mmCIF file of C-alpha atoms and ligand atoms in Angstrom:
data_model
loop_
_atom_site.group_PDB
_atom_site.id
_atom_site.type_symbol
_atom_site.label_atom_id
_atom_site.label_comp_id
_atom_site.label_asym_id
_atom_site.label_seq_id
_atom_site.Cartn_x
_atom_site.Cartn_y
_atom_site.Cartn_z
ATOM 1 C CA UNK A 11 50.403 36.106 -3.453
ATOM 2 C CA UNK A 12 49.340 39.223 -1.730
ATOM 3 C CA UNK A 13 45.863 39.336 -3.172
ATOM 4 C CA UNK A 14 45.309 35.666 -2.284
ATOM 5 C CA UNK A 15 45.315 36.488 1.397
ATOM 6 C CA UNK A 16 42.802 39.160 0.735
ATOM 7 C CA UNK A 17 40.558 36.708 -1.049
ATOM 8 C CA UNK A 18 39.504 34.980 2.144
ATOM 9 C CA UNK A 19 38.454 38.168 3.879
ATOM 10 C CA UNK A 20 36.800 39.313 0.645
ATOM 11 C CA UNK A 21 34.760 36.118 0.540
ATOM 12 C CA UNK A 22 33.814 36.492 4.194
ATOM 13 C CA UNK A 23 32.571 40.008 3.535
ATOM 14 C CA UNK A 24 30.615 38.981 0.460
ATOM 15 C CA UNK A 25 29.054 36.028 2.209
ATOM 16 C CA UNK A 26 27.597 38.289 4.835
ATOM 17 C CA UNK A 27 25.514 39.940 2.154
ATOM 18 C CA UNK A 28 24.180 36.650 0.763
ATOM 19 C CA UNK A 29 20.669 35.833 1.897
ATOM 20 C CA UNK A 30 19.508 33.031 -0.388
ATOM 21 C CA UNK A 31 20.819 29.898 -2.050
ATOM 22 C CA UNK A 32 20.644 31.375 -5.531
ATOM 23 C CA UNK A 33 22.965 34.259 -4.624
ATOM 24 C CA UNK A 34 25.253 31.815 -2.874
ATOM 25 C CA UNK A 35 25.489 29.767 -6.028
ATOM 26 C CA UNK A 36 26.447 32.868 -8.025
ATOM 27 C CA UNK A 37 29.153 33.726 -5.543
ATOM 28 C CA UNK A 38 30.450 30.158 -5.496
ATOM 29 C CA UNK A 39 30.821 30.265 -9.266
ATOM 30 C CA UNK A 40 32.603 33.608 -9.085
ATOM 31 C CA UNK A 41 35.291 32.157 -6.826
ATOM 32 C CA UNK A 42 35.340 28.425 -7.374
ATOM 33 C CA UNK A 43 33.844 28.020 -10.878
ATOM 34 C CA UNK A 44 35.847 26.913 -13.881
ATOM 35 C CA UNK A 45 36.605 30.523 -14.754
ATOM 36 C CA UNK A 46 36.435 31.686 -11.168
ATOM 37 C CA UNK A 47 39.079 33.609 -9.311
ATOM 38 C CA UNK A 48 40.875 30.571 -7.885
ATOM 39 C CA UNK A 49 41.264 28.843 -11.211
ATOM 40 C CA UNK A 50 42.312 32.063 -12.966
ATOM 41 C CA UNK A 51 44.986 32.567 -10.331
ATOM 42 C CA UNK A 52 46.119 29.021 -10.724
ATOM 43 C CA UNK A 53 46.665 29.641 -14.436
ATOM 44 C CA UNK A 54 49.253 32.236 -13.508
ATOM 45 C CA UNK A 55 51.526 29.568 -12.052
ATOM 46 C CA UNK A 56 53.267 29.408 -15.433
ATOM 47 C CA UNK A 57 54.461 32.951 -15.111
ATOM 48 C CA UNK A 58 56.112 32.278 -11.775
ATOM 49 C CA UNK A 59 59.679 31.393 -11.134
ATOM 50 C CA UNK A 60 59.818 27.548 -11.156
ATOM 51 C CA UNK A 61 61.443 27.464 -7.756
ATOM 52 C CA UNK A 62 58.458 29.186 -6.179
ATOM 53 C CA UNK A 63 55.723 27.285 -7.951
ATOM 54 C CA UNK A 64 55.355 24.635 -5.305
ATOM 55 C CA UNK A 65 54.800 27.125 -2.535
ATOM 56 C CA UNK A 66 52.403 29.066 -4.716
ATOM 57 C CA UNK A 67 50.354 25.932 -5.484
ATOM 58 C CA UNK A 68 50.137 24.972 -1.831
ATOM 59 C CA UNK A 69 49.004 28.435 -0.870
ATOM 60 C CA UNK A 70 46.253 28.463 -3.476
ATOM 61 C CA UNK A 71 44.979 25.062 -2.401
ATOM 62 C CA UNK A 72 44.875 26.164 1.225
ATOM 63 C CA UNK A 73 42.869 29.233 0.258
ATOM 64 C CA UNK A 74 40.577 27.128 -1.898
ATOM 65 C CA UNK A 75 39.903 24.771 0.952
ATOM 66 C CA UNK A 76 39.182 27.595 3.331
ATOM 67 C CA UNK A 77 36.770 29.252 0.890
ATOM 68 C CA UNK A 78 35.085 25.926 0.273
ATOM 69 C CA UNK A 79 34.512 25.529 3.974
ATOM 70 C CA UNK A 80 33.050 29.047 4.248
ATOM 71 C CA UNK A 81 30.634 28.377 1.409
ATOM 72 C CA UNK A 82 29.551 25.085 2.927
ATOM 73 C CA UNK A 83 28.877 26.634 6.318
ATOM 74 C CA UNK A 84 26.849 29.398 4.670
ATOM 75 C CA UNK A 85 24.910 26.863 2.605
ATOM 76 C CA UNK A 86 23.919 24.841 5.659
ATOM 77 C CA UNK A 87 22.875 27.997 7.425
ATOM 78 C CA UNK A 88 20.648 29.069 4.537
ATOM 79 C CA UNK A 89 19.021 25.631 4.277
ATOM 80 C CA UNK A 90 18.293 25.629 7.985
ATOM 81 C CA UNK A 91 16.715 29.081 7.758
ATOM 82 C CA UNK A 92 14.630 27.940 4.808
ATOM 83 C CA UNK A 93 13.250 24.981 6.732
ATOM 84 C CA UNK A 94 12.485 27.143 9.714
ATOM 85 C CA UNK A 95 10.550 29.521 7.458
ATOM 86 C CA UNK A 96 8.450 26.784 5.828
ATOM 87 C CA UNK A 97 7.700 25.184 9.194
ATOM 88 C CA UNK A 98 8.912 21.884 7.908
ATOM 89 C CA UNK A 99 8.702 19.192 10.539
ATOM 90 C CA UNK A 100 10.368 16.088 9.229
ATOM 91 C CA UNK A 101 9.182 14.042 12.185
ATOM 92 C CA UNK A 102 5.562 14.211 10.992
ATOM 93 C CA UNK A 103 4.246 11.050 9.291
ATOM 94 C CA UNK A 104 3.920 11.308 5.492
ATOM 95 C CA UNK A 105 0.635 11.820 3.750
ATOM 96 C CA UNK A 106 -0.443 8.455 2.329
ATOM 97 C CA UNK A 107 -1.496 8.222 -1.308
ATOM 98 C CA UNK A 108 -5.039 6.924 -1.748
ATOM 99 C CA UNK A 109 -4.922 3.212 -2.471
ATOM 100 C CA UNK A 110 -6.656 1.865 -5.558
ATOM 101 C CA UNK A 111 -8.605 -1.374 -5.581
ATOM 102 C CA UNK A 112 -10.296 -3.600 -8.087
ATOM 103 C CA UNK A 113 -13.925 -3.015 -8.981
ATOM 104 C CA UNK A 114 -16.405 -5.396 -7.287
ATOM 105 C CA UNK A 115 -17.102 -7.021 -10.638
ATOM 106 C CA UNK A 116 -13.402 -7.669 -11.215
ATOM 107 C CA UNK A 117 -13.087 -9.284 -7.781
ATOM 108 C CA UNK A 118 -16.101 -11.478 -8.505
ATOM 109 C CA UNK A 119 -14.690 -12.417 -11.916
ATOM 110 C CA UNK A 120 -11.417 -13.530 -10.365
ATOM 111 C CA UNK A 121 -13.193 -15.463 -7.641
ATOM 112 C CA UNK A 122 -15.500 -17.285 -10.045
ATOM 113 C CA UNK A 123 -12.634 -18.120 -12.427
ATOM 114 C CA UNK A 124 -10.673 -19.615 -9.540
ATOM 115 C CA UNK A 125 -13.623 -21.751 -8.397
ATOM 116 C CA UNK A 126 -14.123 -23.204 -11.871
ATOM 117 C CA UNK A 127 -10.483 -23.674 -12.724
ATOM 118 C CA UNK A 128 -10.297 -26.110 -9.780
ATOM 119 C CA UNK A 129 -12.668 -28.442 -11.612
ATOM 120 C CA UNK A 130 -11.003 -28.112 -14.987
ATOM 121 C CA UNK A 131 -13.095 -25.437 -16.694
ATOM 122 C CA UNK A 132 -11.208 -23.030 -18.904
ATOM 123 C CA UNK A 133 -12.068 -19.372 -19.079
ATOM 124 C CA UNK A 134 -12.995 -17.843 -22.418
ATOM 125 C CA UNK A 135 -14.265 -14.450 -23.482
ATOM 126 C CA UNK A 136 -16.423 -13.888 -26.521
ATOM 127 C CA UNK A 137 -17.378 -10.743 -28.467
ATOM 128 C CA UNK A 138 -19.577 -8.088 -26.911
ATOM 129 C CA UNK A 139 -20.419 -6.835 -30.388
ATOM 130 C CA UNK A 140 -22.110 -9.830 -31.906
ATOM 131 C CA UNK A 141 -24.159 -11.066 -34.828
ATOM 132 C CA UNK A 142 -27.748 -12.249 -34.455
ATOM 133 C CA UNK A 143 -26.725 -15.734 -35.526
ATOM 134 C CA UNK A 144 -24.642 -16.438 -32.410
ATOM 135 C CA UNK A 145 -27.012 -14.718 -29.978
ATOM 136 C CA UNK A 146 -30.263 -16.088 -31.384
ATOM 137 C CA UNK A 147 -30.444 -18.323 -34.492
ATOM 138 C CA UNK A 148 -27.767 -20.781 -33.405
ATOM 139 C CA UNK A 149 -29.493 -20.927 -30.004
ATOM 140 C CA UNK A 150 -32.699 -22.136 -31.556
ATOM 141 C CA UNK A 151 -34.453 -18.783 -31.191
ATOM 142 C CA UNK A 152 -36.700 -18.124 -34.216
ATOM 143 C CA UNK A 153 -36.743 -14.724 -36.008
ATOM 144 C CA UNK A 154 -39.982 -13.728 -34.231
ATOM 145 C CA UNK A 155 -38.743 -14.536 -30.725
ATOM 146 C CA UNK A 156 -39.610 -11.643 -28.356
ATOM 147 C CA UNK A 157 -35.984 -11.460 -27.144
ATOM 148 C CA UNK A 158 -35.105 -10.215 -30.615
ATOM 149 C CA UNK A 159 -37.298 -7.098 -30.347
ATOM 150 C CA UNK A 160 -35.491 -3.801 -30.282
ATOM 151 C CA UNK A 161 -36.764 -3.101 -26.775
ATOM 152 C CA UNK A 162 -34.964 -6.244 -25.557
ATOM 153 C CA UNK A 163 -31.772 -6.056 -27.607
ATOM 154 C CA UNK A 164 -29.515 -3.210 -28.817
ATOM 155 C CA UNK A 165 -29.154 -3.265 -32.609
ATOM 156 C CA UNK A 166 -26.213 -1.483 -34.202
ATOM 157 C CA UNK A 167 -26.338 0.583 -37.373
ATOM 158 C CA UNK A 168 -24.120 -1.700 -39.408
ATOM 159 C CA UNK A 169 -24.445 -3.746 -42.521
ATOM 160 C CA UNK A 170 -26.356 -6.986 -42.119
ATOM 161 C CA UNK A 171 -24.314 -10.097 -42.794
ATOM 162 C CA UNK A 172 -26.121 -12.415 -45.236
ATOM 163 C CA UNK A 173 -25.389 -15.470 -43.065
ATOM 164 C CA UNK A 174 -24.915 -14.080 -39.561
ATOM 165 C CA UNK A 175 -27.609 -11.368 -39.597
ATOM 166 C CA UNK A 176 -27.641 -7.955 -37.950
ATOM 167 C CA UNK A 177 -24.958 -6.598 -35.686
ATOM 168 C CA UNK A 178 -26.033 -6.320 -32.032
ATOM 169 C CA UNK A 179 -24.652 -5.892 -28.530
ATOM 170 C CA UNK A 180 -24.630 -9.386 -27.092
ATOM 171 C CA UNK A 181 -27.652 -9.653 -24.758
ATOM 172 C CA UNK A 182 -26.317 -12.753 -22.959
ATOM 173 C CA UNK A 183 -23.138 -14.794 -22.662
ATOM 174 C CA UNK A 184 -24.938 -17.725 -24.293
ATOM 175 C CA UNK A 185 -23.755 -16.177 -27.588
ATOM 176 C CA UNK A 186 -20.411 -17.840 -26.856
ATOM 177 C CA UNK A 187 -21.816 -21.397 -26.788
ATOM 178 C CA UNK A 188 -21.701 -22.130 -30.513
ATOM 179 C CA UNK A 189 -18.511 -20.099 -30.914
ATOM 180 C CA UNK A 190 -16.899 -22.370 -28.299
ATOM 181 C CA UNK A 191 -18.167 -25.493 -30.089
ATOM 182 C CA UNK A 192 -16.639 -24.197 -33.331
ATOM 183 C CA UNK A 193 -13.384 -23.398 -31.580
ATOM 184 C CA UNK A 194 -13.003 -26.761 -29.872
ATOM 185 C CA UNK A 195 -14.313 -28.912 -32.718
ATOM 186 C CA UNK A 196 -14.476 -32.279 -31.003
ATOM 187 C CA UNK A 197 -15.718 -32.440 -27.380
ATOM 188 C CA UNK A 198 -15.027 -32.564 -24.447
ATOM 189 C CA UNK A 199 -15.846 -28.926 -23.756
ATOM 190 C CA UNK A 200 -15.605 -27.454 -20.274
ATOM 191 C CA UNK A 201 -15.866 -23.713 -20.517
ATOM 192 C CA UNK A 202 -16.768 -20.693 -18.476
ATOM 193 C CA UNK A 203 -17.140 -17.372 -20.181
ATOM 194 C CA UNK A 204 -17.444 -14.211 -18.126
ATOM 195 C CA UNK A 205 -18.464 -11.123 -20.005
ATOM 196 C CA UNK A 206 -20.479 -7.986 -20.484
ATOM 197 C CA UNK A 207 -24.043 -8.167 -21.748
ATOM 198 C CA UNK A 208 -26.364 -5.408 -22.879
ATOM 199 C CA UNK A 209 -30.116 -4.913 -22.658
ATOM 200 C CA UNK A 210 -32.147 -1.689 -22.651
ATOM 201 C CA UNK A 211 -33.178 -1.667 -18.945
ATOM 202 C CA UNK A 212 -32.369 0.760 -16.113
ATOM 203 C CA UNK A 213 -33.728 0.357 -12.568
ATOM 204 C CA UNK A 214 -32.511 -0.816 -9.137
ATOM 205 C CA UNK A 215 -31.995 -4.374 -10.348
ATOM 206 C CA UNK A 216 -31.133 -3.727 -14.017
ATOM 207 C CA UNK A 217 -28.457 -1.722 -15.797
ATOM 208 C CA UNK A 218 -28.128 -1.565 -19.610
ATOM 209 C CA UNK A 219 -24.698 -3.162 -19.283
ATOM 210 C CA UNK A 220 -24.307 -6.054 -16.889
ATOM 211 C CA UNK A 221 -22.243 -9.216 -16.509
ATOM 212 C CA UNK A 222 -22.995 -12.880 -16.813
ATOM 213 C CA UNK A 223 -20.947 -15.961 -16.566
ATOM 214 C CA UNK A 224 -21.842 -18.840 -18.737
ATOM 215 C CA UNK A 225 -20.738 -22.393 -18.280
ATOM 216 C CA UNK A 226 -20.882 -25.020 -20.981
ATOM 217 C CA UNK A 227 -20.047 -28.680 -20.714
ATOM 218 C CA UNK A 228 -20.281 -31.052 -23.690
ATOM 219 C CA UNK A 229 -19.109 -34.647 -23.622
ATOM 220 C CA UNK A 230 -20.389 -38.216 -23.961
ATOM 221 C CA UNK A 231 -23.162 -39.367 -21.581
ATOM 222 C CA UNK A 232 -23.670 -36.076 -19.783
ATOM 223 C CA UNK A 233 -26.844 -35.881 -17.681
ATOM 224 C CA UNK A 234 -28.707 -33.587 -15.329
ATOM 225 C CA UNK A 235 -26.866 -34.869 -12.252
ATOM 226 C CA UNK A 236 -23.648 -33.431 -13.701
ATOM 227 C CA UNK A 237 -25.394 -30.096 -14.129
ATOM 228 C CA UNK A 238 -26.823 -30.154 -10.606
ATOM 229 C CA UNK A 239 -23.506 -31.310 -9.120
ATOM 230 C CA UNK A 240 -21.615 -28.467 -10.768
ATOM 231 C CA UNK A 241 -24.159 -25.882 -9.630
ATOM 232 C CA UNK A 242 -24.091 -27.277 -6.067
ATOM 233 C CA UNK A 243 -20.297 -27.113 -6.083
ATOM 234 C CA UNK A 244 -20.327 -23.501 -7.232
ATOM 235 C CA UNK A 245 -23.051 -22.394 -4.818
ATOM 236 C CA UNK A 246 -21.268 -23.891 -1.816
ATOM 237 C CA UNK A 247 -17.906 -22.473 -2.836
ATOM 238 C CA UNK A 248 -19.257 -19.008 -3.541
ATOM 239 C CA UNK A 249 -21.982 -18.616 -0.906
ATOM 240 C CA UNK A 250 -20.944 -21.105 1.774
ATOM 241 C CA UNK A 251 -21.525 -24.734 2.741
ATOM 242 C CA UNK A 252 -24.884 -24.003 4.363
ATOM 243 C CA UNK A 253 -26.562 -22.910 1.117
ATOM 244 C CA UNK A 254 -28.612 -25.311 -1.027
ATOM 245 C CA UNK A 255 -29.469 -25.020 -4.734
ATOM 246 C CA UNK A 256 -32.510 -26.369 -6.537
ATOM 247 C CA UNK A 257 -33.532 -26.669 -10.175
ATOM 248 C CA UNK A 258 -37.045 -25.459 -10.989
ATOM 249 C CA UNK A 259 -38.581 -26.334 -14.399
ATOM 250 C CA UNK A 260 -38.596 -23.424 -16.837
ATOM 251 C CA UNK A 261 -38.344 -22.749 -20.561
ATOM 252 C CA UNK A 262 -35.412 -21.612 -22.675
ATOM 253 C CA UNK A 263 -35.170 -22.118 -26.432
ATOM 254 C CA UNK A 264 -31.623 -23.424 -26.280
ATOM 255 C CA UNK A 265 -31.982 -26.054 -23.560
ATOM 256 C CA UNK A 266 -34.276 -29.029 -23.145
ATOM 257 C CA UNK A 267 -35.203 -29.620 -20.399
ATOM 258 C CA UNK A 268 -34.658 -26.110 -18.990
ATOM 259 C CA UNK A 269 -34.489 -24.885 -15.407
ATOM 260 C CA UNK A 270 -34.184 -21.857 -13.275
ATOM 261 C CA UNK A 271 -31.701 -22.199 -10.443
ATOM 262 C CA UNK A 272 -32.705 -21.042 -6.966
ATOM 263 C CA UNK A 273 -30.643 -20.961 -3.789
ATOM 264 C CA UNK A 274 -31.788 -20.962 -0.213
ATOM 265 C CA UNK A 275 -32.147 -17.489 1.257
ATOM 266 C CA UNK A 276 -29.200 -16.450 3.434
ATOM 267 C CA UNK A 277 -31.500 -14.657 5.899
ATOM 268 C CA UNK A 278 -34.198 -17.240 6.661
ATOM 269 C CA UNK A 279 -32.214 -20.289 5.451
ATOM 270 C CA UNK A 280 -34.995 -21.539 3.221
ATOM 271 C CA UNK A 281 -37.816 -21.365 5.765
ATOM 272 C CA UNK A 282 -39.620 -18.700 3.679
ATOM 273 C CA UNK A 283 -43.236 -17.790 4.394
ATOM 274 C CA UNK A 284 -43.275 -19.615 7.688
ATOM 275 C CA UNK A 285 -41.211 -16.827 9.222
ATOM 276 C CA UNK A 286 -42.362 -14.109 6.767
ATOM 277 C CA UNK A 287 -38.866 -13.417 5.459
ATOM 278 C CA UNK A 288 -38.758 -9.973 3.845
ATOM 279 C CA UNK A 289 -35.786 -10.805 1.664
ATOM 280 C CA UNK A 290 -37.090 -13.859 -0.170
ATOM 281 C CA UNK A 291 -40.736 -14.470 0.796
ATOM 282 C CA UNK A 292 -40.502 -18.120 -0.264
ATOM 283 C CA UNK A 293 -37.218 -19.295 1.251
ATOM 284 C CA UNK A 294 -35.553 -19.375 -2.173
ATOM 285 C CA UNK A 295 -33.859 -16.761 -4.328
ATOM 286 C CA UNK A 296 -33.762 -17.031 -8.107
ATOM 287 C CA UNK A 297 -30.237 -16.969 -9.391
ATOM 288 C CA UNK A 298 -29.620 -18.458 -12.826
ATOM 289 C CA UNK A 299 -30.876 -20.162 -15.967
ATOM 290 C CA UNK A 300 -29.750 -23.652 -16.885
ATOM 291 C CA UNK A 301 -30.536 -26.743 -18.861
ATOM 292 C CA UNK A 302 -29.404 -29.594 -21.090
ATOM 293 C CA UNK A 303 -28.092 -28.217 -24.398
ATOM 294 C CA UNK A 304 -30.761 -28.510 -27.108
ATOM 295 C CA UNK A 305 -29.752 -30.889 -29.947
ATOM 296 C CA UNK A 306 -30.328 -28.069 -32.464
ATOM 297 C CA UNK A 307 -27.687 -25.985 -30.706
ATOM 298 C CA UNK A 308 -25.223 -28.880 -30.904
ATOM 299 C CA UNK A 309 -26.030 -29.141 -34.615
ATOM 300 C CA UNK A 310 -25.217 -25.467 -35.128
ATOM 301 C CA UNK A 311 -22.017 -26.129 -33.214
ATOM 302 C CA UNK A 312 -21.196 -28.933 -35.729
ATOM 303 C CA UNK A 313 -21.311 -31.528 -32.969
ATOM 304 C CA UNK A 314 -22.999 -34.895 -33.489
ATOM 305 C CA UNK A 315 -26.022 -34.752 -31.170
ATOM 306 C CA UNK A 316 -26.345 -38.561 -31.196
ATOM 307 C CA UNK A 317 -22.874 -39.012 -29.848
ATOM 308 C CA UNK A 318 -22.525 -36.035 -27.524
ATOM 309 C CA UNK A 319 -24.700 -34.025 -25.207
ATOM 310 C CA UNK A 320 -24.159 -31.350 -22.598
ATOM 311 C CA UNK A 321 -25.429 -28.838 -20.132
ATOM 312 C CA UNK A 322 -25.205 -25.071 -19.867
ATOM 313 C CA UNK A 323 -26.035 -22.447 -17.327
ATOM 314 C CA UNK A 324 -25.624 -18.707 -16.816
ATOM 315 C CA UNK A 325 -25.579 -16.554 -13.690
ATOM 316 C CA UNK A 326 -25.849 -12.778 -13.551
ATOM 317 C CA UNK A 327 -22.782 -11.537 -11.694
ATOM 318 C CA UNK A 328 -24.476 -8.416 -10.291
ATOM 319 C CA UNK A 329 -27.269 -10.663 -9.062
ATOM 320 C CA UNK A 330 -24.698 -12.869 -7.303
ATOM 321 C CA UNK A 331 -23.321 -9.791 -5.541
ATOM 322 C CA UNK A 332 -26.798 -8.678 -4.497
ATOM 323 C CA UNK A 333 -27.724 -12.088 -3.137
ATOM 324 C CA UNK A 334 -24.457 -12.468 -1.269
ATOM 325 C CA UNK A 335 -25.077 -9.069 0.314
ATOM 326 C CA UNK A 336 -23.373 -5.708 0.216
ATOM 327 C CA UNK A 337 -25.023 -4.466 -2.960
ATOM 328 C CA UNK A 338 -28.537 -3.035 -2.757
ATOM 329 C CA UNK A 339 -28.839 -0.827 -5.813
ATOM 330 C CA UNK A 340 -27.206 -2.268 -8.896
ATOM 331 C CA UNK A 341 -26.729 1.188 -10.411
ATOM 332 C CA UNK A 342 -24.204 1.993 -7.650
ATOM 333 C CA UNK A 343 -21.748 -0.248 -9.464
ATOM 334 C CA UNK A 344 -21.679 1.914 -12.553
ATOM 335 C CA UNK A 345 -22.218 5.521 -11.534
ATOM 336 C CA UNK A 346 -18.529 5.715 -10.609
ATOM 337 C CA UNK A 347 -19.065 7.206 -7.126
ATOM 338 C CA UNK A 348 -15.781 6.546 -5.379
ATOM 339 C CA UNK A 349 -17.409 6.772 -1.917
ATOM 340 C CA UNK A 350 -19.352 3.629 -2.762
ATOM 341 C CA UNK A 351 -16.661 1.797 -4.709
ATOM 342 C CA UNK A 352 -13.856 2.289 -2.186
ATOM 343 C CA UNK A 353 -15.731 0.290 0.450
ATOM 344 C CA UNK A 354 -14.968 -2.957 -1.319
HETATM 345 N N1 DAH B 417 -29.064 -16.795 -21.661
HETATM 346 C C1 DAH B 417 -30.096 -16.807 -20.647
HETATM 347 C C2 DAH B 417 -30.455 -15.381 -20.251
HETATM 348 O O1 DAH B 417 -29.651 -14.514 -20.376
HETATM 349 C C3 DAH B 417 -29.638 -17.544 -19.421
HETATM 350 C C4 DAH B 417 -29.420 -19.009 -19.669
HETATM 351 C C5 DAH B 417 -30.441 -19.900 -19.474
HETATM 352 C C6 DAH B 417 -28.190 -19.458 -20.049
HETATM 353 C C7 DAH B 417 -30.247 -21.260 -19.682
HETATM 354 C C8 DAH B 417 -27.974 -20.831 -20.236
HETATM 355 C C9 DAH B 417 -29.011 -21.709 -20.040
HETATM 356 O O2 DAH B 417 -26.785 -21.317 -20.591
HETATM 357 O O3 DAH B 417 -28.799 -23.038 -20.206
HETATM 358 O O4 DAH B 417 -31.525 -15.158 -19.791
#
């Protein structure tokens, strides 16, 4: 009993010497821990005359409470000192984490998918590592076609397939056309495929990896007005109601007839040379390739070319971004410079 009274003054003395939270913790354990002084003393209750036990218990608990209070006061003091030392001002606003965003190409991909899903086109992706058959032969491109040179297409060191030819990096999304025909079997087909393409070029308007989106429609009695209507719809949705598209005759092996797609320039609104527009020169900007699917391609796709026909087109996504504005040097998209990318 006697020494219990001393305990409080002992603790007070000891606490004066404590200057950090670690020491405080040690001291707390020494008095209040499982094997600390208070608990050890409590064990002794068995040795005491039963009549006095109650008083003894009450006394210990009072001391315990008092010590507890002393420790708590000291703890708060130490924490306060600590904060004062570190100059912590909890009224300052927090430091925000940098926010991530999607890459421009991912935004464009989402936007284009949404535009086409409204008119019932489903989105597909097809292999980036391809066989010559899907990129060339099935698209009516003969073995000596210049697009099949190794300065136009990346060839991989892999075994040649007896039917499907050499392994390549797909140079255009048109490689998915016959794959889609095989997948669907019997038309109708309404597909868009957005994917990476590869060609060995590197300048302000070309990167060795780029993106295209391909659209393919195969059904009965399809004609050029369906192609033009779809392109018009896309151009107005993506660029704005004031933009016009035109089809200009061209040549592709896999379409007949074939076209290049131009849109009116956003700067001079199609007036061209008359106002000496520096962006377009002619009033029109070239944007895509298109055409009516060649019967030979339908044949490779195991589709009866007498019963069905279709159209196809492909836009370069980087080109879309450049024409819509905001992107001047295509290489900026892929050098990974965050100062450029975070603006979008
Ligand atoms: N594949 C062609 C290219 O990359 C673009 C193209 C032209 C795609 C005409 C088509 C098309 O679907 O009909 O240059």
